[in-house]
XYZ file of C-alpha atoms in Angstrom:
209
model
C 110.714 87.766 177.977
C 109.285 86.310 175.240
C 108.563 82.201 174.930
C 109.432 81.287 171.224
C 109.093 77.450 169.615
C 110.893 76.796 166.407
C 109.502 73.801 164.885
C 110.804 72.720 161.616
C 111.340 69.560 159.333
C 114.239 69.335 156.937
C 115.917 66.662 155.511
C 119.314 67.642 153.934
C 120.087 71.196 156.090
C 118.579 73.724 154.469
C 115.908 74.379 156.579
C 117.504 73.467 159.779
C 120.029 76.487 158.772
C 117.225 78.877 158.662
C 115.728 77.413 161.997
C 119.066 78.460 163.655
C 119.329 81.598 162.293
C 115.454 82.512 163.376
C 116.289 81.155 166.877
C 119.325 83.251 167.044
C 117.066 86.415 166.045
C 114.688 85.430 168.253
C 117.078 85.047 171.318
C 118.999 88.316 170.250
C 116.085 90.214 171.492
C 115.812 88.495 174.892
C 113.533 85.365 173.797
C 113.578 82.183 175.444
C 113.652 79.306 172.694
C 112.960 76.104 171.595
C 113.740 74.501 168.516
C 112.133 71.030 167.868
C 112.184 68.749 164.824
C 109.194 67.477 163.594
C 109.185 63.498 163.559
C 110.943 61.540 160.945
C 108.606 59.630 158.928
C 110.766 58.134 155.717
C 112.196 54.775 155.808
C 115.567 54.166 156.457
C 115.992 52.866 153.209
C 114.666 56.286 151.308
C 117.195 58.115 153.986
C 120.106 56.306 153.002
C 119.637 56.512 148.993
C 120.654 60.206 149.562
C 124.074 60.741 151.103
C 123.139 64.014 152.454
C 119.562 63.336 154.295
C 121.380 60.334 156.064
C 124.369 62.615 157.122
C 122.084 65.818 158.169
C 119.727 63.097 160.129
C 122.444 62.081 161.869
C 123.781 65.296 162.794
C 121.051 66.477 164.240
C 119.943 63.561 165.947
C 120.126 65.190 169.619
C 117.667 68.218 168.389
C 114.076 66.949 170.061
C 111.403 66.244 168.796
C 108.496 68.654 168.456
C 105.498 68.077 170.728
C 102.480 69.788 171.234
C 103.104 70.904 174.413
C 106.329 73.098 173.158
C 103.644 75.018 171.408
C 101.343 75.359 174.370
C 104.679 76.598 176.431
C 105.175 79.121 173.813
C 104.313 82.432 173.501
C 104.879 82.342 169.943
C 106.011 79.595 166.884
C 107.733 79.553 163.945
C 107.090 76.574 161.485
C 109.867 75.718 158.826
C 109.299 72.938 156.042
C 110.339 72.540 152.742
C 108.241 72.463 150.217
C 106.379 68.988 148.869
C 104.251 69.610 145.644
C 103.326 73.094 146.941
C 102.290 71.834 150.661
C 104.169 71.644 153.653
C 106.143 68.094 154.454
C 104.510 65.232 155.449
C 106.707 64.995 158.824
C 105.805 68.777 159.774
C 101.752 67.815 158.592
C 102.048 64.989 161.015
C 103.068 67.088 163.762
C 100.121 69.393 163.010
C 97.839 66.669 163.081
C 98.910 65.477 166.532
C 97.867 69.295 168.003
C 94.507 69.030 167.662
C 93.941 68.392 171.446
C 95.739 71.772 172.175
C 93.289 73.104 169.679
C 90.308 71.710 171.423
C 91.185 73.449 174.426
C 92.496 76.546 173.307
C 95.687 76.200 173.756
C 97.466 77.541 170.701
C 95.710 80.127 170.053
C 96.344 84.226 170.944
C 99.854 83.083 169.790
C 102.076 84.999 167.284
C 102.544 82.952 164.269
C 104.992 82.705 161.395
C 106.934 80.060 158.322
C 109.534 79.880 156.400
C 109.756 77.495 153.306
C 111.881 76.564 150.596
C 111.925 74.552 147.119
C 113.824 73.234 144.724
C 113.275 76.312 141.896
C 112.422 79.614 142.513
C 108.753 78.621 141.312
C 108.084 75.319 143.350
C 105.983 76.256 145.696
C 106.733 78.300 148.848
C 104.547 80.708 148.819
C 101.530 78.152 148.419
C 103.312 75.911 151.045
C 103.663 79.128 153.405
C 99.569 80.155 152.801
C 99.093 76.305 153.734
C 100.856 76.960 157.179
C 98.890 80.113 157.478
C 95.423 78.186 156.830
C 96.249 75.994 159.877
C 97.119 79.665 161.819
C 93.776 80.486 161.266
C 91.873 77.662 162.623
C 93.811 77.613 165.577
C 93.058 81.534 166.144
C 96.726 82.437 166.287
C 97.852 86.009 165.181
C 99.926 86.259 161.851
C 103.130 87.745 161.421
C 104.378 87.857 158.032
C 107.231 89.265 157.426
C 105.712 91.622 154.793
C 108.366 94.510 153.435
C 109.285 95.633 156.441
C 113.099 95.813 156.077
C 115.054 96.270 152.803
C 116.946 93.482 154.005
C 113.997 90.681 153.224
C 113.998 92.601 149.297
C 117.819 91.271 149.293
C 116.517 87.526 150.274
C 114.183 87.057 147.480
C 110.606 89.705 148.720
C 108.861 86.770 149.753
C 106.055 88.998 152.224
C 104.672 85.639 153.566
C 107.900 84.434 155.205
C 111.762 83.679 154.358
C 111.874 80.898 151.985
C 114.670 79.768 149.980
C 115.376 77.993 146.513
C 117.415 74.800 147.419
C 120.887 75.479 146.973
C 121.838 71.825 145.827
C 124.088 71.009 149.474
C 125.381 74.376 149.653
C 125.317 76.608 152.106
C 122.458 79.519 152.194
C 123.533 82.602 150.668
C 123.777 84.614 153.842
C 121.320 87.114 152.643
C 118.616 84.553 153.685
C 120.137 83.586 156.968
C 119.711 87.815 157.943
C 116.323 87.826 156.570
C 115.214 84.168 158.929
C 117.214 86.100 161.989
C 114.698 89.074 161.137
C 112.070 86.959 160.759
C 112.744 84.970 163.933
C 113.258 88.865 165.831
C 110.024 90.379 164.433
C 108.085 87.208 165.977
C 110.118 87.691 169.291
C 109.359 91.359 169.628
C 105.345 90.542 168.875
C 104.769 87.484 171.003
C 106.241 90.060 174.137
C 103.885 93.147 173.481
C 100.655 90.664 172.873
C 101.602 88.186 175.473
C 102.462 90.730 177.815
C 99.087 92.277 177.385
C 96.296 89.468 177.185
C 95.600 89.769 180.650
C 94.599 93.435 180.511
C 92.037 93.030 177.349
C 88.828 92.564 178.826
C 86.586 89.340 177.881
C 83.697 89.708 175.163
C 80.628 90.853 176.800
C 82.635 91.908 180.009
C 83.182 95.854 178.331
């Protein structure tokens, strides 16, 4: 069985709905999950100037919060955000920034790795928010698993190869076509953290051939 952490910032829903529908992927393939909200950093007052980010805080105010070690426990993470001027959130960057002890020691990386994002317009930035999220992959030697073309389904949600992302549906609901492809998404990193997990101990060490 696989170990997945979900760890994902949003403020009005939208990517809290495609957190649940990766952890549901994930866990339909046997995965044990996690899913963790990164911190909340805005003032109340900012929070409450927006009907929705007040009511969606409040809903989900019994999800924990992400901490480093949920990614250390894991076998594999997703990261969700929303898109800020092309980067990821500041809440979900803060969260990042707290990891870098795990780093040090080595403890995030031989880890599958995947995002999912999501703007206001269908150009405002997810795919440069999702590289972002990869950059930090890298650095922490953790193994990429974009979503790619692998399924016609992801063609359906918008053919975004670096991960599911959405364009902000202005308080509606997803359009379910990007809750199957985030379910996918969330499977496909299941199914890779177990065969790459379940084999590190076998490789043999550098210089140890």
């Amino acid at each position: 069985m696989a170990k997945i952490t979900i760890v994902y910032y949003s403020s009005t829903g939208n990517t809290y709905q495609l957190a649940l529908a990766a952890k549901e992927g994930a866990e339909a393939v046997g995965a044990e999950v996690r899913l963790r909200k990164a911190k909340e950093l805005a003032p109340a007052v900012a929070i409450d100037s927006n009907p929705a980010w007040r009511k969606h805080l409040d809903a989900t105010k019994d999800i924990p919060e992400a901490t480093p070690d949920d990614l250390e426990w894991a076998d594999g993470y997703i990261f969700g955000t929303p898109t800020r001027f092309g980067l990821p959130s500041a809440q979900l960057k803060q969260f990042i920034d707290l990891c870098g002890g795990k780093w040090f020691a080595g403890k995030l990386q031989d880890k599958v790795a995947g995002a999912f994002s999501g703007a206001g317009n269908i150009h405002g930035g997810q795919e440069s928010t999702l590289l972002a999220l990869q950059n930090v992959f890298y650095h922490w030697g953790a193994i990429i698993v974009p979503v790619g073309y692998t399924d016609p389904l992801l063609y359906a949600a918008g053919g975004n190869p670096y991960g599911v992302s959405y364009t902000d549906a202005q308080g509606a609901d997803l359009p379910d076509e990007k809750l199957v492809a985030s379910r996918y998404q969330g499977e496909r990193i299941a199914r890779y953290a177990k065969v790459i997990s379940a084999n590190l101990a076998s490789l043999t060490a550098p210089g140890k051939e």
